[in-house]
PDB file of C-alpha atoms in Angstrom:
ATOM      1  CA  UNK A  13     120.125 136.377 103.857  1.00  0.00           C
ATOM      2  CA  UNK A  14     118.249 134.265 106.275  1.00  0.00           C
ATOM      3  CA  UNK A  15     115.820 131.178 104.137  1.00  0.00           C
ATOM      4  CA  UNK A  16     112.814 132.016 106.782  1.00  0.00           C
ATOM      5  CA  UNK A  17     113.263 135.922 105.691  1.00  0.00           C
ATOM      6  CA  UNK A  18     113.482 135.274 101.790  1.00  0.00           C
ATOM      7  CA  UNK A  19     111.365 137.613  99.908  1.00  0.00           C
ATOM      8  CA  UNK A  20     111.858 137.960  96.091  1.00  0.00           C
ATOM      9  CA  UNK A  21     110.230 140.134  93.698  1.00  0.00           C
ATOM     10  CA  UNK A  22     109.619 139.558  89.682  1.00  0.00           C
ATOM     11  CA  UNK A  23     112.355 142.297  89.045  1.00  0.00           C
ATOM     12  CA  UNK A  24     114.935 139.343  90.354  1.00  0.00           C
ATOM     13  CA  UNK A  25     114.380 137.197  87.613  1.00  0.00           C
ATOM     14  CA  UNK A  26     113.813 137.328  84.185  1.00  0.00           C
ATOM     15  CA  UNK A  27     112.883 133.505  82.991  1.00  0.00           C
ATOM     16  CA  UNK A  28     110.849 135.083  79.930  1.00  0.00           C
ATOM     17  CA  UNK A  29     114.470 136.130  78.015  1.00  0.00           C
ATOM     18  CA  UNK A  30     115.664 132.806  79.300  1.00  0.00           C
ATOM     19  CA  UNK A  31     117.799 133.890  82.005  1.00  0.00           C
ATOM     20  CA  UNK A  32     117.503 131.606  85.205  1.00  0.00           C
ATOM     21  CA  UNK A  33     120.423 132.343  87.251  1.00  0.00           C
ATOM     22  CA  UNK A  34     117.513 133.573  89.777  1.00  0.00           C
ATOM     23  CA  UNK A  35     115.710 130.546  89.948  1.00  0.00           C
ATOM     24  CA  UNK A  36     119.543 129.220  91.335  1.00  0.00           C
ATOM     25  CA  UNK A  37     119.692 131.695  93.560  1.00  0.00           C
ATOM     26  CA  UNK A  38     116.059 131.729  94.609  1.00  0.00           C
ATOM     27  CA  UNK A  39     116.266 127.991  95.648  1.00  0.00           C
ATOM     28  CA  UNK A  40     120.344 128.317  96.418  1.00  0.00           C
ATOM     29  CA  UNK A  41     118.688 129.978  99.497  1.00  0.00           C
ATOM     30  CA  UNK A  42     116.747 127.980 100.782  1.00  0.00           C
ATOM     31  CA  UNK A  43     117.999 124.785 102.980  1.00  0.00           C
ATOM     32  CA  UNK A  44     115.993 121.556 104.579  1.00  0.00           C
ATOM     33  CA  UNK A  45     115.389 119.881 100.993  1.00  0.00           C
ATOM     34  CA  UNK A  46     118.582 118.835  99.358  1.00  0.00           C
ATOM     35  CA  UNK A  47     116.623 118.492  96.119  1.00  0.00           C
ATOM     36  CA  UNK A  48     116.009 121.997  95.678  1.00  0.00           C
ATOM     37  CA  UNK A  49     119.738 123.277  95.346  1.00  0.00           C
ATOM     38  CA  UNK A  50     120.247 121.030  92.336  1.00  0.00           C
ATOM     39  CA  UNK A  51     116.882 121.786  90.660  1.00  0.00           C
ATOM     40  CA  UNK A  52     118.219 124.805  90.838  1.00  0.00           C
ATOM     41  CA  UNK A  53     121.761 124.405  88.930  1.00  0.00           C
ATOM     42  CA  UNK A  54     120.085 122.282  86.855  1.00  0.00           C
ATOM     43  CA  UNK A  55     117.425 125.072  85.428  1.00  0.00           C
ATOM     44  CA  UNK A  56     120.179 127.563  85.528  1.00  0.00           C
ATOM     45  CA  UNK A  57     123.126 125.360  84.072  1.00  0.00           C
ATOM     46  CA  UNK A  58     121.261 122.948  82.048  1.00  0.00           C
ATOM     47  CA  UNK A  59     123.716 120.421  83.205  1.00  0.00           C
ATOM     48  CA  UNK A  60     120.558 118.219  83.114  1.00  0.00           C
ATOM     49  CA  UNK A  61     119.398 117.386  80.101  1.00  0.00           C
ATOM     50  CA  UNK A  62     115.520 115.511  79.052  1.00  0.00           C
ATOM     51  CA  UNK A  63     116.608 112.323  79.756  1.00  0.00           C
ATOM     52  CA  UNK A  64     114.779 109.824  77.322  1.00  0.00           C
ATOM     53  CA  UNK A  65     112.076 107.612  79.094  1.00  0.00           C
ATOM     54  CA  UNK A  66     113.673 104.106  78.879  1.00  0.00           C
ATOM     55  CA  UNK A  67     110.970 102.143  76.567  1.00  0.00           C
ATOM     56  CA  UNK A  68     109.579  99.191  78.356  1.00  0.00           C
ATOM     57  CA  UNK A  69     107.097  98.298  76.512  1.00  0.00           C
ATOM     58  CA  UNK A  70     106.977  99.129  73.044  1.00  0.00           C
ATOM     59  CA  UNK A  71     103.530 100.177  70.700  1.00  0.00           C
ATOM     60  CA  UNK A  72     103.227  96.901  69.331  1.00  0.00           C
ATOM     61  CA  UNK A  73     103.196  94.990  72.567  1.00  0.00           C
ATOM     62  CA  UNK A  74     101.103  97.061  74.181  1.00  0.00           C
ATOM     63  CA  UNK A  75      98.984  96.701  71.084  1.00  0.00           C
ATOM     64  CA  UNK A  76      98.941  93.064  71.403  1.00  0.00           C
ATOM     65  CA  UNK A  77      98.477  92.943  74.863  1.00  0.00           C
ATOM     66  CA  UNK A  78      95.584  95.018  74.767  1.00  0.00           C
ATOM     67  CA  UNK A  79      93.858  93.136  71.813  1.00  0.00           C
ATOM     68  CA  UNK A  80      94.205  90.058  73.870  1.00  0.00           C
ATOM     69  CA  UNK A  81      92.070  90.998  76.671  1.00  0.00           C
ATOM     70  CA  UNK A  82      89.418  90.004  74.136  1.00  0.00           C
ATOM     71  CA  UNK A  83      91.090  86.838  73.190  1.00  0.00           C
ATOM     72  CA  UNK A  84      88.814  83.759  72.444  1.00  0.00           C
ATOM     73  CA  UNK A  85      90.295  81.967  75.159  1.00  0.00           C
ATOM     74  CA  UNK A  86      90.203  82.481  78.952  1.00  0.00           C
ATOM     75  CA  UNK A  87      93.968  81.610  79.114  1.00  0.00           C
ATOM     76  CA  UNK A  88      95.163  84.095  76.663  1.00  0.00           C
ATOM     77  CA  UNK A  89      92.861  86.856  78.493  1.00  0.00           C
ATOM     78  CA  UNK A  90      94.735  85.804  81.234  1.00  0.00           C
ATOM     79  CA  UNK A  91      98.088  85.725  80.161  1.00  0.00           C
ATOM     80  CA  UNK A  92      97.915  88.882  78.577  1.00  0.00           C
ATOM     81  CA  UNK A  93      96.118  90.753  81.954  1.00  0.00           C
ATOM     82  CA  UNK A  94      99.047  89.415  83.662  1.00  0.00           C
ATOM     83  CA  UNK A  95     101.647  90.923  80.865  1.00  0.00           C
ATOM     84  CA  UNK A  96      99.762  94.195  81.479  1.00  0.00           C
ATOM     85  CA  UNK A  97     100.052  95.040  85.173  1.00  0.00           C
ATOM     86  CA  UNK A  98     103.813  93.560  85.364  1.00  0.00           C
ATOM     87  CA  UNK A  99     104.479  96.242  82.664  1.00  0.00           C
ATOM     88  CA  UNK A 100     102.645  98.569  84.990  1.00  0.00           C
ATOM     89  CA  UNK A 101     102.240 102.242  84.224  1.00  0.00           C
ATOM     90  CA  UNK A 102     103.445 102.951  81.019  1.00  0.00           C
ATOM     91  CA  UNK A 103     100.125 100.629  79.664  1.00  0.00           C
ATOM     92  CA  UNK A 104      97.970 103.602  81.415  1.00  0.00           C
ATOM     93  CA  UNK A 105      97.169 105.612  78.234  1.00  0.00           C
ATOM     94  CA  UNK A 106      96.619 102.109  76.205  1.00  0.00           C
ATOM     95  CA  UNK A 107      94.648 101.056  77.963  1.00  0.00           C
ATOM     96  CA  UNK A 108      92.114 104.361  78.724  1.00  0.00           C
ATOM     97  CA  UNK A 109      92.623 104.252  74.446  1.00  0.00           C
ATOM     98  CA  UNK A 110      91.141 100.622  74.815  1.00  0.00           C
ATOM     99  CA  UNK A 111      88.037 102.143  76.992  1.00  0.00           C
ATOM    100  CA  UNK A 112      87.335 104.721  74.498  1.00  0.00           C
ATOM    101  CA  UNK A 113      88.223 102.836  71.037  1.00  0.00           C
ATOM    102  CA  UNK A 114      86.961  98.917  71.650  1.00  0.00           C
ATOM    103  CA  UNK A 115      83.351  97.520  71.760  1.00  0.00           C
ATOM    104  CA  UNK A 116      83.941  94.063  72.669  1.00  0.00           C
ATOM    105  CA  UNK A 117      82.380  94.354  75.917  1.00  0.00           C
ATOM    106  CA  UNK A 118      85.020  91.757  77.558  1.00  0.00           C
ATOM    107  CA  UNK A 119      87.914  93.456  76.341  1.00  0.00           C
ATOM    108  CA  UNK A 120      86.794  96.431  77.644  1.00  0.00           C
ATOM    109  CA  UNK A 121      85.734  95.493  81.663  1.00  0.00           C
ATOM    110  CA  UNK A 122      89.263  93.929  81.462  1.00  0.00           C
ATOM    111  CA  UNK A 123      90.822  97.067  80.214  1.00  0.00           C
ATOM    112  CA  UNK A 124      88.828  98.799  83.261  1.00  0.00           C
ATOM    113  CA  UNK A 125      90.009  96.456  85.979  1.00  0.00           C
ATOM    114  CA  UNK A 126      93.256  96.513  84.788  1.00  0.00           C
ATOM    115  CA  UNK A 127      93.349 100.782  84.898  1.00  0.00           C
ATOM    116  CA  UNK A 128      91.406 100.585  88.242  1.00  0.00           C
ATOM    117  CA  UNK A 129      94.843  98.221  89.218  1.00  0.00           C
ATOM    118  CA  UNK A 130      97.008 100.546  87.966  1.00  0.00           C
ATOM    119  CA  UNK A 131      95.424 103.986  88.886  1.00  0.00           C
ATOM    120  CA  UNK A 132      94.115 103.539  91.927  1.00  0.00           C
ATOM    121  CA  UNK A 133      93.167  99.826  93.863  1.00  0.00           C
ATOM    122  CA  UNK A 134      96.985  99.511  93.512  1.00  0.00           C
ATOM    123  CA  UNK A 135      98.830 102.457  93.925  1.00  0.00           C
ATOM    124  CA  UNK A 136      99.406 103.258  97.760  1.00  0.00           C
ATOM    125  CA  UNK A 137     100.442  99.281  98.012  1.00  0.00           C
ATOM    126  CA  UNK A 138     103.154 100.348  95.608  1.00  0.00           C
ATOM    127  CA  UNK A 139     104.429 103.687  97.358  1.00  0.00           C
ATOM    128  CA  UNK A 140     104.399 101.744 100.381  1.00  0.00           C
ATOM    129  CA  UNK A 141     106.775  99.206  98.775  1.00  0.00           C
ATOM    130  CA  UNK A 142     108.653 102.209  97.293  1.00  0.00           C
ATOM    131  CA  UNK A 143     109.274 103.901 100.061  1.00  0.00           C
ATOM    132  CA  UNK A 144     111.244 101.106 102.042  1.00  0.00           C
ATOM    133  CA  UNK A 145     113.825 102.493 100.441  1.00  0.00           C
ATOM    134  CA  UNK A 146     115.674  99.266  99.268  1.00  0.00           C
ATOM    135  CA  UNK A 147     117.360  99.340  95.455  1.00  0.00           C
ATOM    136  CA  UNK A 148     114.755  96.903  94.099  1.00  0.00           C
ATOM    137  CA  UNK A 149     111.515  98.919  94.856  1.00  0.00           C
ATOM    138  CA  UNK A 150     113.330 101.916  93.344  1.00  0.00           C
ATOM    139  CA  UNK A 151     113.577  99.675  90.029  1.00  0.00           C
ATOM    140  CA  UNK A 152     110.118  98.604  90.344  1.00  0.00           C
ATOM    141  CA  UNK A 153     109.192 102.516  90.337  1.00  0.00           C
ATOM    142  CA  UNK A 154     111.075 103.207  87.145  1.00  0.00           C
ATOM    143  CA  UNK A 155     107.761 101.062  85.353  1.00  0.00           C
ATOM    144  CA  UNK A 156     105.272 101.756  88.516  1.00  0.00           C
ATOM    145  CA  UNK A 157     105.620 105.425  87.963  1.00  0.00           C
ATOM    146  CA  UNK A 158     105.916 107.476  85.089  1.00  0.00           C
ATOM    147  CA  UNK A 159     108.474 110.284  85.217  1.00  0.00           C
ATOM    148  CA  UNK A 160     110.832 108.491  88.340  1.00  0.00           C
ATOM    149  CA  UNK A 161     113.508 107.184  86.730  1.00  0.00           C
ATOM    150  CA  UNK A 162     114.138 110.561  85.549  1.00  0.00           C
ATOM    151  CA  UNK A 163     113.764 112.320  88.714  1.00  0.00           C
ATOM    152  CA  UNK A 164     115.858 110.149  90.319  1.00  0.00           C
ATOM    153  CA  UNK A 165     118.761 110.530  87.742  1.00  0.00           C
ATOM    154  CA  UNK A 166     118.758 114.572  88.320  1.00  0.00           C
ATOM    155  CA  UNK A 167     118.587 114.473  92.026  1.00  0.00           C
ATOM    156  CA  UNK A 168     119.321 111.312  93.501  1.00  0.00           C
ATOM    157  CA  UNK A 169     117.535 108.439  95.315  1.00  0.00           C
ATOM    158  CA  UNK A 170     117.221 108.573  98.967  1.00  0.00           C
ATOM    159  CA  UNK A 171     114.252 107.744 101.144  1.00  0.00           C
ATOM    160  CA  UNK A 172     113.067 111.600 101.675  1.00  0.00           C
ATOM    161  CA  UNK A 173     113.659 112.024  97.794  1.00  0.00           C
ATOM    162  CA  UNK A 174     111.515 109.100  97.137  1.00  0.00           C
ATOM    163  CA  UNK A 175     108.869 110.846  99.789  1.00  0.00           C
ATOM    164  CA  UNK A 176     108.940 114.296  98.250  1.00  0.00           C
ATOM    165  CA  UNK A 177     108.432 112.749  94.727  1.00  0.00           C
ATOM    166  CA  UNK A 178     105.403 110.732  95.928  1.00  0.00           C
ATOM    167  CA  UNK A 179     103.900 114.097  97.127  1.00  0.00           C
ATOM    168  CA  UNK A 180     104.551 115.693  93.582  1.00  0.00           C
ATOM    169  CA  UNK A 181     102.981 112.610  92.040  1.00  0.00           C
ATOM    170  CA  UNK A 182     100.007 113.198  93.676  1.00  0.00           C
ATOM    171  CA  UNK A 183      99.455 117.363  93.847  1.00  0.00           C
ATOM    172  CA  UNK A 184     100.570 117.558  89.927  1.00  0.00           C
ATOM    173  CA  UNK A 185     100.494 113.903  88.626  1.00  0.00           C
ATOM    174  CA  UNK A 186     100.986 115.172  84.817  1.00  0.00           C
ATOM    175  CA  UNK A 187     104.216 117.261  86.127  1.00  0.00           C
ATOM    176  CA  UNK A 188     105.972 113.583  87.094  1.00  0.00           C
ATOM    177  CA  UNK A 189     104.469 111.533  84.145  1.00  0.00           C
ATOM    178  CA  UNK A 190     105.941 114.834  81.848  1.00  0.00           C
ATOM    179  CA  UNK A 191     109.345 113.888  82.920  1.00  0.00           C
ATOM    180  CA  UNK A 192     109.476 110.766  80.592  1.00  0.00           C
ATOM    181  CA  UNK A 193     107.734 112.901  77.548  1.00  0.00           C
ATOM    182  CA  UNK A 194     108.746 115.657  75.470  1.00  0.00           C
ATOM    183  CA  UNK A 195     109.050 119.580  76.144  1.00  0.00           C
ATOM    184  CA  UNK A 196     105.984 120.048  74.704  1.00  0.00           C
ATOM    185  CA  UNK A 197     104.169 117.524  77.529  1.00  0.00           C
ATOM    186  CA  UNK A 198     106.259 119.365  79.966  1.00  0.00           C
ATOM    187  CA  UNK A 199     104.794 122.561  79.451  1.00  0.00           C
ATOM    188  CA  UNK A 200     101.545 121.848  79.459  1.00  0.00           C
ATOM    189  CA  UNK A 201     102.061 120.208  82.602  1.00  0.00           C
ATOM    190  CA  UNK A 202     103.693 123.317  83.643  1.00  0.00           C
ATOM    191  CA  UNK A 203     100.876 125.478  82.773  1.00  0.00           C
ATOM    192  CA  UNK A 204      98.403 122.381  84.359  1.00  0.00           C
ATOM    193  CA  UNK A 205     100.747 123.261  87.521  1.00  0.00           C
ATOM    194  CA  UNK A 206     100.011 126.595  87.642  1.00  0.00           C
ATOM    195  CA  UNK A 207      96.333 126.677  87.201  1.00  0.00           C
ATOM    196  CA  UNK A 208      96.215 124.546  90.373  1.00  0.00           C
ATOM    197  CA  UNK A 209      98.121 125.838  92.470  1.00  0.00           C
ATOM    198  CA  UNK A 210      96.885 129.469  91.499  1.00  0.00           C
ATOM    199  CA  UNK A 211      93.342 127.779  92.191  1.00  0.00           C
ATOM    200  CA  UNK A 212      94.595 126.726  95.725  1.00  0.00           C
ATOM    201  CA  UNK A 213      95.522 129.828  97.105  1.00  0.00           C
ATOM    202  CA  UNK A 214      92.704 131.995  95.981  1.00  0.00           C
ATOM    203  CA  UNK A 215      89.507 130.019  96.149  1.00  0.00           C
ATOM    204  CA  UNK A 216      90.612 127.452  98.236  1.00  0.00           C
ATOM    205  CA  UNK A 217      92.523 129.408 100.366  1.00  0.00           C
ATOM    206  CA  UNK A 218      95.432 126.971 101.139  1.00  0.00           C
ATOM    207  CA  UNK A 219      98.851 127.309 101.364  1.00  0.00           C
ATOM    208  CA  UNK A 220     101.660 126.246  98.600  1.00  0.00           C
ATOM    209  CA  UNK A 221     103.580 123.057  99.276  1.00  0.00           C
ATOM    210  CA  UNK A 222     107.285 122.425  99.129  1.00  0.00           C
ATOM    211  CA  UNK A 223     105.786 119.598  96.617  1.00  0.00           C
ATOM    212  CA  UNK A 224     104.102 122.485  95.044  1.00  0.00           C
ATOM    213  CA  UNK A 225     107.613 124.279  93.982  1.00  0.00           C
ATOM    214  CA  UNK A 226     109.464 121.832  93.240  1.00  0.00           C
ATOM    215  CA  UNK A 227     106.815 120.680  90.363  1.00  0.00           C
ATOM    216  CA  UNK A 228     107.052 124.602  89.271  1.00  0.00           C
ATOM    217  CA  UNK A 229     111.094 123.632  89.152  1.00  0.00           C
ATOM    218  CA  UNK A 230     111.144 119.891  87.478  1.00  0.00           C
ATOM    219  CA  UNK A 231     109.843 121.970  83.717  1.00  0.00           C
ATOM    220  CA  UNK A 232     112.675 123.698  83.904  1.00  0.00           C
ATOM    221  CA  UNK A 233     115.449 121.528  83.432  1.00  0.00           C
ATOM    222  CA  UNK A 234     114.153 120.886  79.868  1.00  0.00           C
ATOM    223  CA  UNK A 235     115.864 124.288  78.754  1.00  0.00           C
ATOM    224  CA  UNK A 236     113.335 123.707  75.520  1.00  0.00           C
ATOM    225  CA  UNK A 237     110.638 124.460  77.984  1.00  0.00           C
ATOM    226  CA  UNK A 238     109.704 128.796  77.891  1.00  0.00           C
ATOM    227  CA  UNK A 239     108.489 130.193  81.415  1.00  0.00           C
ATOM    228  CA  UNK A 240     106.773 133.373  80.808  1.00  0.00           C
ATOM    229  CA  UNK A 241     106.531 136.528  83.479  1.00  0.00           C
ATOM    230  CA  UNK A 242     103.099 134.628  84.818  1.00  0.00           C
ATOM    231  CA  UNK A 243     105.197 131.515  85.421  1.00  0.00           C
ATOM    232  CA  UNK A 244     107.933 133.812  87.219  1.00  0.00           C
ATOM    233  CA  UNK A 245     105.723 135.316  89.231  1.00  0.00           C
ATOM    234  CA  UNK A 246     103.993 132.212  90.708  1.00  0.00           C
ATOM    235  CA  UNK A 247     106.987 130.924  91.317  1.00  0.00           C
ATOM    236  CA  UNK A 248     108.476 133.609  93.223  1.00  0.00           C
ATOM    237  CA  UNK A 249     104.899 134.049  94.974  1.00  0.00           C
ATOM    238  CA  UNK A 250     105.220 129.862  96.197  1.00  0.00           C
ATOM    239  CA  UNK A 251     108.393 130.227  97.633  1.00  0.00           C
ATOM    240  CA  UNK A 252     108.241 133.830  99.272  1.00  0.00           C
ATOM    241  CA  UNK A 253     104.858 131.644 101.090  1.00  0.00           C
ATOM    242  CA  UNK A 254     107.039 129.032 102.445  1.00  0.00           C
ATOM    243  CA  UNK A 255     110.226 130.696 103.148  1.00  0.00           C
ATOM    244  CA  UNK A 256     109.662 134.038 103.822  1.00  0.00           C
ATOM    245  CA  UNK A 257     107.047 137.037 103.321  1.00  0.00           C
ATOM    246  CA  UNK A 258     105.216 137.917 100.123  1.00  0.00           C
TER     247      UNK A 258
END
């Protein structure tokens, strides 16, 4: 069967009694994004298991570090804003805890700047750096982005990898950060997923995104994670869009 003529139909898979040897055909099928064919054996194998976030920064640092951005002194504020944004990412949730939680009024415009760093001011600099494609920005990514170094160890590292994971991060951020959680943070990012891209197609009218499937896919190598018929069905409905005729 030709990829641009693929059209599949919910009677071709059955992910709600936990059989995915569709979803490894479905993508099997479909060529121009070596990712896709091992998403695939992984979610119908489970030759890829959750692979544990490796812990940068541990509770009590970030604790510390967070504390410190009230410290009396203007060094120690310093010191510990500069601690912060070299551990990168991973102090996100810290320090939006910090926003919410703190009232000294210094600690918390430095826990602001720092997010606005981290979040946004900061963040195309740092794709731009991670796409050159060299071994040392793809280290730098492991604490710059939440959910790569796991991506990376199921399908590989290559420039056009590295691209197509940048436009995941960005469509379904919480799909890549679930990556270094649990199952349970992976399927609510899975259901997250599906709310937008539902909500793109029929209010917005726009068309699904290869980045758009392949955060349907990344769930599914948890085999913990349950896909119901819905979840099937917008699946199937994403990729018969792209590669073929609904």
């Amino acid at each position: 069967m030709s990829a641009s003529r693929l059209e599949l139909r919910p009677s071709q898979l059955s992910l709600a009694s936990g059989n995915r040897f569709g979803i490894a055909r479905l993508v099997g099928w479909i060529g121009g994004c070596r990712c896709l064919p091992i998403l695939a054996m992984a979610v119908w194998a489970g030759s890829v298991k959750a692979v544990e976030p490796t812990v940068a920064v541990t509770q009590d640092q970030a604790h510390q570090w967070v504390v410190a951005l009230g410290a009396p002194t203007f060094a120690e504020r310093e010191r510990a804003m500069g601690e912060i944004l070299r551990a990168g990412t991973p102090m996100v949730p810290h320090l939006r805890q910090a926003v919410r939680e703190f009232r000294d009024p210094e600690l918390v415009q430095r826990a602001e700047f720092a997010l606005s760093k981290l979040t946004v001011d900061d963040l195309e600099s740092r794709i731009a750096t991670f796409l050159d494609g060299t071994a040392e920005s793809g280290l730098l990514a492991r604490q710059w982005f939440s959910g790569w170094e796991q991506f990376a160890l199921m399908v590989g590292d290559s420039i056009p990898l590295r691209e197509l994971f940048v436009k995941v991060m960005k469509s379904h951020p919480r799909i890549t950060q679930s990556l270094a959680e649990g199952t349970v943070e992976r399927s609510l990012a899975a259901q997250e997923a599906v709310v937008t891209i539902e909500t793109a197609i029929r209010q917005k009218n726009l068309p699904p995104t290869v980045a758009d499937g392949v955060a349907l896919l990344l769930p599914l190598t948890d085999q913990a994670v349950t896909a119901g018929v819905r979840y099937e069905e917008i699946i199937l409905g994403v990729f018969n869009r792209l590669y073929g005729t609904v």
